[in-house]
Amino acid sequence: MLTKRIIPCLDVKEGRVVKGTRFVNLRDAGDPVEVAAVYDHEGADELVFLDITASHERRRIMIDVVARTAEQAFMPLTVGGGIRFLEDIRGLLQAGADKVSLNTSAVQDPDLIRRSAERFGSQCIVLAIDAKRRAGSREPRAETTGRDPTGPGRGPGEAGTGPRVIEVEPSAGMEAARPSALNSRLSWEVFIHGGRTPTGKDAVAWAVEGERLGAGEILLTSMDRDGTKDGYDLELTRAISEAVGIPVIASGGVGTLEHLYDGLVVGKADAALAASIFHYREFTIPEAKQYLAGRGVPVRI
């Protein structure tokens, strides 16, 4: 059985690690090089570095900060923000990144995913999706990738012709108020430019398209849960995990170690990303892994 990964995230603005709530109200969390060194020492499985204003400001990512961070991070490093051209990807890989994350540029030019995967390999290309629930999204949504509840299918997330019905069973530790939101019909919209710009794209359909174009992994962030510490959007996470055949990283909302468990087990994610609980030392990477291992989740200790 493949081990699940624990991934701290460095959201970087003006050379500093920051953390906010629902993509706003940012507060300082330290120097990225120093923070990366801590996570490397603690045994994080990977590290994600996102220059969160590069796309909005229409500038290239800060290569020097990436290079200094890579010098301290001996675990795999994924870097994103302001990547628009193949030359940008090459520069980041040469600076020490192992993977690059495409978000705004991929939505604006989907073929960039294909060109990038062909040039550098799918294992280097992560499609980042910032998704927000659509208002009144409980109506059935027709998806070519969903399971057809009225006809034969090969299993969850595989091809069918009926509406996609998202059913998520709550874990024992989920808040009592939350199960009422489960077993509902939902949809999510993709946003770009650091969550500033709606695109009209359906998040599940975009994840499927990204895989088809050659992305090797999905970095999935719930804008509704980001920074709230209310836990991952499990319906969103599970919907996309079941719709694609590539690894999915759950992101947005972790406040407890149980939230990590929920994202990996209930949400069916392959990796759990978190920021503030690690940045502000509420929990350490070893504590998170020991907790998950104690609940039967395979992790690298």
PDB file of C-alpha atoms in Angstrom:
ATOM      1  CA  MET A   1       0.000   0.000   0.000  1.00  0.00           C
ATOM      2  CA  LEU A   2       1.302   3.445  -0.926  1.00  0.00           C
ATOM      3  CA  THR A   3       2.040   5.714   2.007  1.00  0.00           C
ATOM      4  CA  LYS A   4       0.102   8.943   2.428  1.00  0.00           C
ATOM      5  CA  ARG A   5       2.120  12.160   2.362  1.00  0.00           C
ATOM      6  CA  ILE A   6       2.160  15.100   4.763  1.00  0.00           C
ATOM      7  CA  ILE A   7       3.045  18.336   2.982  1.00  0.00           C
ATOM      8  CA  PRO A   8       3.555  21.734   4.619  1.00  0.00           C
ATOM      9  CA  CYS A   9       2.900  24.716   2.360  1.00  0.00           C
ATOM     10  CA  LEU A  10       4.806  27.977   2.161  1.00  0.00           C
ATOM     11  CA  ASP A  11       2.579  30.753   0.791  1.00  0.00           C
ATOM     12  CA  VAL A  12       5.132  33.455   0.001  1.00  0.00           C
ATOM     13  CA  LYS A  13       4.526  37.166  -0.501  1.00  0.00           C
ATOM     14  CA  GLU A  14       7.343  39.692  -0.877  1.00  0.00           C
ATOM     15  CA  GLY A  15       9.852  37.073   0.234  1.00  0.00           C
ATOM     16  CA  ARG A  16       8.050  36.115   3.460  1.00  0.00           C
ATOM     17  CA  VAL A  17       5.856  33.166   4.389  1.00  0.00           C
ATOM     18  CA  VAL A  18       2.303  34.355   5.077  1.00  0.00           C
ATOM     19  CA  LYS A  19      -0.991  32.775   6.024  1.00  0.00           C
ATOM     20  CA  GLY A  20      -4.515  34.158   5.807  1.00  0.00           C
ATOM     21  CA  THR A  21      -8.159  33.134   5.809  1.00  0.00           C
ATOM     22  CA  ARG A  22      -9.985  32.454   2.532  1.00  0.00           C
ATOM     23  CA  PHE A  23      -7.013  33.990   0.661  1.00  0.00           C
ATOM     24  CA  VAL A  24      -7.156  37.358   2.512  1.00  0.00           C
ATOM     25  CA  ASN A  25      -6.071  38.912   5.850  1.00  0.00           C
ATOM     26  CA  LEU A  26      -2.510  37.663   5.490  1.00  0.00           C
ATOM     27  CA  ARG A  27      -0.158  37.537   8.474  1.00  0.00           C
ATOM     28  CA  ASP A  28       3.554  36.835   8.642  1.00  0.00           C
ATOM     29  CA  ALA A  29       4.804  33.314   9.391  1.00  0.00           C
ATOM     30  CA  GLY A  30       8.544  33.642   8.895  1.00  0.00           C
ATOM     31  CA  ASP A  31      11.419  33.418   6.458  1.00  0.00           C
ATOM     32  CA  PRO A  32      10.861  30.715   3.829  1.00  0.00           C
ATOM     33  CA  VAL A  33      14.425  29.420   3.992  1.00  0.00           C
ATOM     34  CA  GLU A  34      14.313  29.030   7.778  1.00  0.00           C
ATOM     35  CA  VAL A  35      10.836  27.479   7.722  1.00  0.00           C
ATOM     36  CA  ALA A  36      11.873  25.019   5.008  1.00  0.00           C
ATOM     37  CA  ALA A  37      14.862  23.921   7.088  1.00  0.00           C
ATOM     38  CA  VAL A  38      12.577  23.138  10.047  1.00  0.00           C
ATOM     39  CA  TYR A  39      10.245  21.011   7.957  1.00  0.00           C
ATOM     40  CA  ASP A  40      13.132  19.179   6.347  1.00  0.00           C
ATOM     41  CA  HIS A  41      14.538  18.344   9.787  1.00  0.00           C
ATOM     42  CA  GLU A  42      11.123  17.136  10.996  1.00  0.00           C
ATOM     43  CA  GLY A  43      10.695  14.715   8.105  1.00  0.00           C
ATOM     44  CA  ALA A  44       8.036  16.317   5.924  1.00  0.00           C
ATOM     45  CA  ASP A  45       7.424  14.200   2.843  1.00  0.00           C
ATOM     46  CA  GLU A  46       7.380  17.161   0.465  1.00  0.00           C
ATOM     47  CA  LEU A  47       7.235  20.937   0.526  1.00  0.00           C
ATOM     48  CA  VAL A  48       5.058  23.271  -1.547  1.00  0.00           C
ATOM     49  CA  PHE A  49       6.257  26.831  -2.243  1.00  0.00           C
ATOM     50  CA  LEU A  50       3.672  29.190  -3.758  1.00  0.00           C
ATOM     51  CA  ASP A  51       4.407  32.789  -4.737  1.00  0.00           C
ATOM     52  CA  ILE A  52       0.800  33.818  -4.133  1.00  0.00           C
ATOM     53  CA  THR A  53       0.810  37.224  -5.824  1.00  0.00           C
ATOM     54  CA  ALA A  54       2.985  36.547  -8.872  1.00  0.00           C
ATOM     55  CA  SER A  55       0.105  35.765 -11.248  1.00  0.00           C
ATOM     56  CA  HIS A  56      -2.060  38.653 -10.033  1.00  0.00           C
ATOM     57  CA  GLU A  57       0.890  41.044 -10.339  1.00  0.00           C
ATOM     58  CA  ARG A  58       1.777  39.531 -13.736  1.00  0.00           C
ATOM     59  CA  ARG A  59       5.403  38.949 -12.789  1.00  0.00           C
ATOM     60  CA  ARG A  60       7.660  35.931 -12.687  1.00  0.00           C
ATOM     61  CA  ILE A  61       8.292  33.967  -9.528  1.00  0.00           C
ATOM     62  CA  MET A  62      11.201  34.933  -7.251  1.00  0.00           C
ATOM     63  CA  ILE A  63      13.843  32.488  -8.487  1.00  0.00           C
ATOM     64  CA  ASP A  64      16.409  33.568  -5.882  1.00  0.00           C
ATOM     65  CA  VAL A  65      14.080  32.794  -2.982  1.00  0.00           C
ATOM     66  CA  VAL A  66      13.205  29.446  -4.553  1.00  0.00           C
ATOM     67  CA  ALA A  67      16.891  28.584  -4.968  1.00  0.00           C
ATOM     68  CA  ARG A  68      17.709  29.462  -1.350  1.00  0.00           C
ATOM     69  CA  THR A  69      14.720  27.461  -0.145  1.00  0.00           C
ATOM     70  CA  ALA A  70      15.739  24.452  -2.244  1.00  0.00           C
ATOM     71  CA  GLU A  71      19.164  24.530  -0.621  1.00  0.00           C
ATOM     72  CA  GLN A  72      17.499  23.821   2.730  1.00  0.00           C
ATOM     73  CA  ALA A  73      14.791  21.446   1.523  1.00  0.00           C
ATOM     74  CA  PHE A  74      16.087  17.990   0.687  1.00  0.00           C
ATOM     75  CA  MET A  75      12.576  16.573   0.361  1.00  0.00           C
ATOM     76  CA  PRO A  76      10.782  17.036  -2.980  1.00  0.00           C
ATOM     77  CA  LEU A  77       9.908  20.690  -3.628  1.00  0.00           C
ATOM     78  CA  THR A  78       6.915  21.864  -5.668  1.00  0.00           C
ATOM     79  CA  VAL A  79       6.946  25.508  -6.745  1.00  0.00           C
ATOM     80  CA  GLY A  80       4.142  27.612  -8.198  1.00  0.00           C
ATOM     81  CA  GLY A  81       3.138  31.183  -8.955  1.00  0.00           C
ATOM     82  CA  GLY A  82       3.560  33.291 -12.079  1.00  0.00           C
ATOM     83  CA  ILE A  83       4.613  30.385 -14.305  1.00  0.00           C
ATOM     84  CA  ARG A  84       3.577  31.127 -17.884  1.00  0.00           C
ATOM     85  CA  PHE A  85       6.197  29.683 -20.221  1.00  0.00           C
ATOM     86  CA  LEU A  86       8.260  26.532 -20.633  1.00  0.00           C
ATOM     87  CA  GLU A  87      11.331  28.652 -19.917  1.00  0.00           C
ATOM     88  CA  ASP A  88       9.879  29.508 -16.503  1.00  0.00           C
ATOM     89  CA  ILE A  89       9.543  25.818 -15.713  1.00  0.00           C
ATOM     90  CA  ARG A  90      13.063  25.067 -16.868  1.00  0.00           C
ATOM     91  CA  GLY A  91      14.434  27.869 -14.701  1.00  0.00           C
ATOM     92  CA  LEU A  92      12.616  26.609 -11.599  1.00  0.00           C
ATOM     93  CA  LEU A  93      13.767  23.033 -12.128  1.00  0.00           C
ATOM     94  CA  GLN A  94      17.325  24.280 -12.558  1.00  0.00           C
ATOM     95  CA  ALA A  95      16.943  26.333  -9.367  1.00  0.00           C
ATOM     96  CA  GLY A  96      16.143  23.193  -7.381  1.00  0.00           C
ATOM     97  CA  ALA A  97      12.415  22.549  -7.769  1.00  0.00           C
ATOM     98  CA  ASP A  98      11.329  18.960  -8.376  1.00  0.00           C
ATOM     99  CA  LYS A  99       7.833  19.843  -9.610  1.00  0.00           C
ATOM    100  CA  VAL A 100       6.030  22.964 -10.746  1.00  0.00           C
ATOM    101  CA  SER A 101       2.448  23.961 -10.027  1.00  0.00           C
ATOM    102  CA  LEU A 102       0.352  25.515 -12.788  1.00  0.00           C
ATOM    103  CA  ASN A 103      -2.844  27.374 -11.948  1.00  0.00           C
ATOM    104  CA  THR A 104      -3.811  30.663 -13.619  1.00  0.00           C
ATOM    105  CA  SER A 105      -1.671  30.049 -16.700  1.00  0.00           C
ATOM    106  CA  ALA A 106      -3.148  26.585 -17.198  1.00  0.00           C
ATOM    107  CA  VAL A 107      -6.711  27.921 -17.153  1.00  0.00           C
ATOM    108  CA  GLN A 108      -5.818  30.678 -19.614  1.00  0.00           C
ATOM    109  CA  ASP A 109      -3.817  28.333 -21.840  1.00  0.00           C
ATOM    110  CA  PRO A 110      -4.773  24.679 -21.154  1.00  0.00           C
ATOM    111  CA  ASP A 111      -2.350  23.453 -23.804  1.00  0.00           C
ATOM    112  CA  LEU A 112       0.472  24.662 -21.535  1.00  0.00           C
ATOM    113  CA  ILE A 113      -0.177  21.516 -19.477  1.00  0.00           C
ATOM    114  CA  ARG A 114       0.351  19.295 -22.505  1.00  0.00           C
ATOM    115  CA  ARG A 115       3.467  21.139 -23.687  1.00  0.00           C
ATOM    116  CA  SER A 116       4.943  21.096 -20.188  1.00  0.00           C
ATOM    117  CA  ALA A 117       4.266  17.411 -19.664  1.00  0.00           C
ATOM    118  CA  GLU A 118       5.748  16.524 -23.037  1.00  0.00           C
ATOM    119  CA  ARG A 119       8.885  18.583 -22.410  1.00  0.00           C
ATOM    120  CA  PHE A 120       9.553  17.785 -18.738  1.00  0.00           C
ATOM    121  CA  GLY A 121       7.384  14.741 -17.959  1.00  0.00           C
ATOM    122  CA  SER A 122       4.024  14.481 -16.224  1.00  0.00           C
ATOM    123  CA  GLN A 123       5.762  13.715 -12.932  1.00  0.00           C
ATOM    124  CA  CYS A 124       6.947  17.352 -12.895  1.00  0.00           C
ATOM    125  CA  ILE A 125       3.582  18.968 -13.611  1.00  0.00           C
ATOM    126  CA  VAL A 126       1.070  19.687 -10.838  1.00  0.00           C
ATOM    127  CA  LEU A 127      -2.286  21.246 -11.708  1.00  0.00           C
ATOM    128  CA  ALA A 128      -3.312  23.559  -8.863  1.00  0.00           C
ATOM    129  CA  ILE A 129      -7.045  24.168  -8.543  1.00  0.00           C
ATOM    130  CA  ASP A 130      -8.524  26.849  -6.278  1.00  0.00           C
ATOM    131  CA  ALA A 131     -12.207  25.948  -6.000  1.00  0.00           C
ATOM    132  CA  LYS A 132     -15.205  27.594  -4.378  1.00  0.00           C
ATOM    133  CA  ARG A 133     -18.677  26.187  -3.866  1.00  0.00           C
ATOM    134  CA  ARG A 134     -21.305  27.581  -6.181  1.00  0.00           C
ATOM    135  CA  ALA A 135     -24.293  29.159  -4.498  1.00  0.00           C
ATOM    136  CA  GLY A 136     -27.308  26.854  -4.553  1.00  0.00           C
ATOM    137  CA  SER A 137     -25.218  24.012  -5.942  1.00  0.00           C
ATOM    138  CA  ARG A 138     -27.309  21.154  -4.618  1.00  0.00           C
ATOM    139  CA  GLU A 139     -28.912  20.373  -7.958  1.00  0.00           C
ATOM    140  CA  PRO A 140     -27.632  17.319  -9.887  1.00  0.00           C
ATOM    141  CA  ARG A 141     -24.716  18.039 -12.180  1.00  0.00           C
ATOM    142  CA  ALA A 142     -24.194  16.046 -15.372  1.00  0.00           C
ATOM    143  CA  GLU A 143     -20.577  14.830 -15.652  1.00  0.00           C
ATOM    144  CA  THR A 144     -19.055  12.522 -18.208  1.00  0.00           C
ATOM    145  CA  THR A 145     -16.613  11.399 -15.502  1.00  0.00           C
ATOM    146  CA  GLY A 146     -19.052  10.585 -12.737  1.00  0.00           C
ATOM    147  CA  ARG A 147     -20.532   7.247 -11.793  1.00  0.00           C
ATOM    148  CA  ASP A 148     -23.868   6.606 -13.490  1.00  0.00           C
ATOM    149  CA  PRO A 149     -26.317   5.661 -10.731  1.00  0.00           C
ATOM    150  CA  THR A 150     -28.850   4.410 -13.287  1.00  0.00           C
ATOM    151  CA  GLY A 151     -26.561   2.239 -15.354  1.00  0.00           C
ATOM    152  CA  PRO A 152     -23.505  -0.004 -15.220  1.00  0.00           C
ATOM    153  CA  GLY A 153     -20.215   1.538 -14.190  1.00  0.00           C
ATOM    154  CA  ARG A 154     -16.688   0.481 -13.414  1.00  0.00           C
ATOM    155  CA  GLY A 155     -16.533   2.091  -9.992  1.00  0.00           C
ATOM    156  CA  PRO A 156     -16.357   5.457  -8.234  1.00  0.00           C
ATOM    157  CA  GLY A 157     -15.115   8.261 -10.449  1.00  0.00           C
ATOM    158  CA  GLU A 158     -15.169   6.244 -13.656  1.00  0.00           C
ATOM    159  CA  ALA A 159     -17.099   6.911 -16.800  1.00  0.00           C
ATOM    160  CA  GLY A 160     -20.872   7.031 -16.712  1.00  0.00           C
ATOM    161  CA  THR A 161     -23.683   9.014 -18.205  1.00  0.00           C
ATOM    162  CA  GLY A 162     -25.843  10.014 -15.239  1.00  0.00           C
ATOM    163  CA  PRO A 163     -25.530  12.995 -12.908  1.00  0.00           C
ATOM    164  CA  ARG A 164     -22.666  12.933 -10.469  1.00  0.00           C
ATOM    165  CA  VAL A 165     -23.970  12.345  -6.945  1.00  0.00           C
ATOM    166  CA  ILE A 166     -21.373  13.041  -4.268  1.00  0.00           C
ATOM    167  CA  GLU A 167     -21.834  10.936  -1.176  1.00  0.00           C
ATOM    168  CA  VAL A 168     -19.416  11.315   1.726  1.00  0.00           C
ATOM    169  CA  GLU A 169     -19.693   9.408   4.968  1.00  0.00           C
ATOM    170  CA  PRO A 170     -18.676  11.484   8.007  1.00  0.00           C
ATOM    171  CA  SER A 171     -15.925  10.166  10.259  1.00  0.00           C
ATOM    172  CA  ALA A 172     -16.491   9.798  13.968  1.00  0.00           C
ATOM    173  CA  GLY A 173     -14.579  12.972  14.713  1.00  0.00           C
ATOM    174  CA  MET A 174     -16.373  15.310  12.335  1.00  0.00           C
ATOM    175  CA  GLU A 175     -18.358  18.063  13.989  1.00  0.00           C
ATOM    176  CA  ALA A 176     -21.978  17.221  14.683  1.00  0.00           C
ATOM    177  CA  ALA A 177     -23.182  20.148  12.599  1.00  0.00           C
ATOM    178  CA  ARG A 178     -21.361  19.059   9.469  1.00  0.00           C
ATOM    179  CA  PRO A 179     -23.061  15.792   8.459  1.00  0.00           C
ATOM    180  CA  SER A 180     -26.136  17.742   7.407  1.00  0.00           C
ATOM    181  CA  ALA A 181     -24.060  19.081   4.516  1.00  0.00           C
ATOM    182  CA  LEU A 182     -23.005  15.623   3.397  1.00  0.00           C
ATOM    183  CA  ASN A 183     -24.722  13.332   0.902  1.00  0.00           C
ATOM    184  CA  SER A 184     -25.690  16.428  -1.096  1.00  0.00           C
ATOM    185  CA  ARG A 185     -25.368  17.411  -4.734  1.00  0.00           C
ATOM    186  CA  LEU A 186     -22.724  20.083  -5.057  1.00  0.00           C
ATOM    187  CA  SER A 187     -20.562  21.864  -7.607  1.00  0.00           C
ATOM    188  CA  TRP A 188     -17.533  24.094  -7.366  1.00  0.00           C
ATOM    189  CA  GLU A 189     -16.122  26.875  -9.536  1.00  0.00           C
ATOM    190  CA  VAL A 190     -12.455  27.353 -10.384  1.00  0.00           C
ATOM    191  CA  PHE A 191     -10.864  30.703  -9.467  1.00  0.00           C
ATOM    192  CA  ILE A 192      -7.537  32.138 -10.655  1.00  0.00           C
ATOM    193  CA  HIS A 193      -5.213  35.069  -9.850  1.00  0.00           C
ATOM    194  CA  GLY A 194      -4.849  33.955  -6.245  1.00  0.00           C
ATOM    195  CA  GLY A 195      -8.593  33.465  -5.809  1.00  0.00           C
ATOM    196  CA  ARG A 196      -9.520  36.883  -7.190  1.00  0.00           C
ATOM    197  CA  THR A 197     -11.026  35.925 -10.544  1.00  0.00           C
ATOM    198  CA  PRO A 198     -13.896  33.471 -11.180  1.00  0.00           C
ATOM    199  CA  THR A 199     -13.597  31.443 -14.374  1.00  0.00           C
ATOM    200  CA  GLY A 200     -16.945  29.699 -14.771  1.00  0.00           C
ATOM    201  CA  LYS A 201     -15.106  26.372 -14.985  1.00  0.00           C
ATOM    202  CA  ASP A 202     -16.410  23.393 -13.039  1.00  0.00           C
ATOM    203  CA  ALA A 203     -13.645  22.164 -10.726  1.00  0.00           C
ATOM    204  CA  VAL A 204     -14.273  18.441 -11.217  1.00  0.00           C
ATOM    205  CA  ALA A 205     -14.438  18.723 -15.000  1.00  0.00           C
ATOM    206  CA  TRP A 206     -11.270  20.868 -14.998  1.00  0.00           C
ATOM    207  CA  ALA A 207      -9.395  18.262 -12.924  1.00  0.00           C
ATOM    208  CA  VAL A 208     -10.385  15.559 -15.419  1.00  0.00           C
ATOM    209  CA  GLU A 209      -9.306  17.768 -18.333  1.00  0.00           C
ATOM    210  CA  GLY A 210      -5.995  18.514 -16.619  1.00  0.00           C
ATOM    211  CA  GLU A 211      -5.270  14.823 -16.235  1.00  0.00           C
ATOM    212  CA  ARG A 212      -6.118  14.234 -19.887  1.00  0.00           C
ATOM    213  CA  LEU A 213      -3.704  16.970 -20.936  1.00  0.00           C
ATOM    214  CA  GLY A 214      -0.868  15.407 -18.953  1.00  0.00           C
ATOM    215  CA  ALA A 215      -0.838  16.740 -15.391  1.00  0.00           C
ATOM    216  CA  GLY A 216       0.675  14.212 -13.008  1.00  0.00           C
ATOM    217  CA  GLU A 217      -0.948  15.461  -9.814  1.00  0.00           C
ATOM    218  CA  ILE A 218      -3.719  17.760  -8.546  1.00  0.00           C
ATOM    219  CA  LEU A 219      -3.178  20.330  -5.784  1.00  0.00           C
ATOM    220  CA  LEU A 220      -6.748  21.014  -4.683  1.00  0.00           C
ATOM    221  CA  THR A 221      -7.519  23.985  -2.434  1.00  0.00           C
ATOM    222  CA  SER A 222     -10.952  24.794  -1.051  1.00  0.00           C
ATOM    223  CA  MET A 223     -11.300  28.563  -0.986  1.00  0.00           C
ATOM    224  CA  ASP A 224     -14.243  28.217   1.392  1.00  0.00           C
ATOM    225  CA  ARG A 225     -12.137  26.386   3.972  1.00  0.00           C
ATOM    226  CA  ASP A 226      -8.727  28.006   3.486  1.00  0.00           C
ATOM    227  CA  GLY A 227      -7.392  29.246   6.839  1.00  0.00           C
ATOM    228  CA  THR A 228     -10.652  28.585   8.680  1.00  0.00           C
ATOM    229  CA  LYS A 229      -9.430  25.509  10.597  1.00  0.00           C
ATOM    230  CA  ASP A 230     -12.824  23.925   9.964  1.00  0.00           C
ATOM    231  CA  GLY A 231     -11.330  20.980   8.062  1.00  0.00           C
ATOM    232  CA  TYR A 232     -11.066  20.148   4.384  1.00  0.00           C
ATOM    233  CA  ASP A 233     -14.061  20.388   2.079  1.00  0.00           C
ATOM    234  CA  LEU A 234     -14.468  16.611   2.052  1.00  0.00           C
ATOM    235  CA  GLU A 235     -17.148  16.552  -0.637  1.00  0.00           C
ATOM    236  CA  LEU A 236     -14.896  18.496  -2.995  1.00  0.00           C
ATOM    237  CA  THR A 237     -11.834  16.427  -2.154  1.00  0.00           C
ATOM    238  CA  ARG A 238     -13.606  13.121  -2.605  1.00  0.00           C
ATOM    239  CA  ALA A 239     -15.371  14.196  -5.789  1.00  0.00           C
ATOM    240  CA  ILE A 240     -12.081  15.001  -7.492  1.00  0.00           C
ATOM    241  CA  SER A 241     -10.173  12.074  -5.963  1.00  0.00           C
ATOM    242  CA  GLU A 242     -12.779   9.723  -7.430  1.00  0.00           C
ATOM    243  CA  ALA A 243     -12.889  11.515 -10.783  1.00  0.00           C
ATOM    244  CA  VAL A 244      -9.191  11.302 -11.640  1.00  0.00           C
ATOM    245  CA  GLY A 245      -6.570   8.585 -11.667  1.00  0.00           C
ATOM    246  CA  ILE A 246      -3.656  10.777 -10.586  1.00  0.00           C
ATOM    247  CA  PRO A 247      -2.719  11.720  -6.995  1.00  0.00           C
ATOM    248  CA  VAL A 248      -4.721  14.463  -5.295  1.00  0.00           C
ATOM    249  CA  ILE A 249      -3.317  16.733  -2.572  1.00  0.00           C
ATOM    250  CA  ALA A 250      -6.022  18.022  -0.223  1.00  0.00           C
ATOM    251  CA  SER A 251      -5.581  21.641   0.866  1.00  0.00           C
ATOM    252  CA  GLY A 252      -7.482  24.273   2.800  1.00  0.00           C
ATOM    253  CA  GLY A 253      -8.910  24.238   6.311  1.00  0.00           C
ATOM    254  CA  VAL A 254      -6.791  22.029   8.564  1.00  0.00           C
ATOM    255  CA  GLY A 255      -7.130  22.903  12.240  1.00  0.00           C
ATOM    256  CA  THR A 256      -6.681  19.536  13.943  1.00  0.00           C
ATOM    257  CA  LEU A 257      -4.855  16.286  13.297  1.00  0.00           C
ATOM    258  CA  GLU A 258      -8.219  14.622  12.785  1.00  0.00           C
ATOM    259  CA  HIS A 259      -8.784  16.892   9.799  1.00  0.00           C
ATOM    260  CA  LEU A 260      -5.693  15.342   8.179  1.00  0.00           C
ATOM    261  CA  TYR A 261      -7.193  11.895   8.757  1.00  0.00           C
ATOM    262  CA  ASP A 262     -10.548  12.959   7.310  1.00  0.00           C
ATOM    263  CA  GLY A 263      -8.933  14.348   4.168  1.00  0.00           C
ATOM    264  CA  LEU A 264      -6.927  11.198   3.537  1.00  0.00           C
ATOM    265  CA  VAL A 265      -9.557   8.611   4.488  1.00  0.00           C
ATOM    266  CA  VAL A 266     -12.961  10.235   3.948  1.00  0.00           C
ATOM    267  CA  GLY A 267     -11.817  12.568   1.178  1.00  0.00           C
ATOM    268  CA  LYS A 268      -9.671   9.820  -0.400  1.00  0.00           C
ATOM    269  CA  ALA A 269      -6.752  12.216  -0.994  1.00  0.00           C
ATOM    270  CA  ASP A 270      -3.263  10.866  -1.554  1.00  0.00           C
ATOM    271  CA  ALA A 271      -1.609  13.651   0.413  1.00  0.00           C
ATOM    272  CA  ALA A 272      -2.624  16.189   3.044  1.00  0.00           C
ATOM    273  CA  LEU A 273      -1.327  19.738   2.825  1.00  0.00           C
ATOM    274  CA  ALA A 274      -1.432  22.125   5.781  1.00  0.00           C
ATOM    275  CA  ALA A 275       0.090  25.450   6.685  1.00  0.00           C
ATOM    276  CA  SER A 276      -0.877  27.309   9.846  1.00  0.00           C
ATOM    277  CA  ILE A 277      -0.967  24.314  12.211  1.00  0.00           C
ATOM    278  CA  PHE A 278       2.671  23.677  11.313  1.00  0.00           C
ATOM    279  CA  HIS A 279       3.856  27.281  10.860  1.00  0.00           C
ATOM    280  CA  TYR A 280       2.618  28.382  14.282  1.00  0.00           C
ATOM    281  CA  ARG A 281       3.770  25.148  15.946  1.00  0.00           C
ATOM    282  CA  GLU A 282       0.348  23.952  17.012  1.00  0.00           C
ATOM    283  CA  PHE A 283       1.509  20.541  15.819  1.00  0.00           C
ATOM    284  CA  THR A 284       4.762  19.187  14.392  1.00  0.00           C
ATOM    285  CA  ILE A 285       5.227  16.927  11.384  1.00  0.00           C
ATOM    286  CA  PRO A 286       6.214  13.949  13.612  1.00  0.00           C
ATOM    287  CA  GLU A 287       3.119  14.462  15.775  1.00  0.00           C
ATOM    288  CA  ALA A 288       0.909  14.452  12.691  1.00  0.00           C
ATOM    289  CA  LYS A 289       2.468  11.268  11.339  1.00  0.00           C
ATOM    290  CA  GLN A 290       2.328   9.472  14.682  1.00  0.00           C
ATOM    291  CA  TYR A 291      -1.356  10.352  14.995  1.00  0.00           C
ATOM    292  CA  LEU A 292      -2.149   9.069  11.504  1.00  0.00           C
ATOM    293  CA  ALA A 293      -0.104   5.899  11.977  1.00  0.00           C
ATOM    294  CA  GLY A 294      -1.975   5.269  15.217  1.00  0.00           C
ATOM    295  CA  ARG A 295      -5.236   5.364  13.285  1.00  0.00           C
ATOM    296  CA  GLY A 296      -4.028   2.950  10.657  1.00  0.00           C
ATOM    297  CA  VAL A 297      -3.066   5.392   7.919  1.00  0.00           C
ATOM    298  CA  PRO A 298       0.181   4.301   6.183  1.00  0.00           C
ATOM    299  CA  VAL A 299       2.758   7.093   6.497  1.00  0.00           C
ATOM    300  CA  ARG A 300       6.522   7.320   6.344  1.00  0.00           C
ATOM    301  CA  ILE A 301       7.860   7.723   9.895  1.00  0.00           C
TER     302      ILE A 301
END
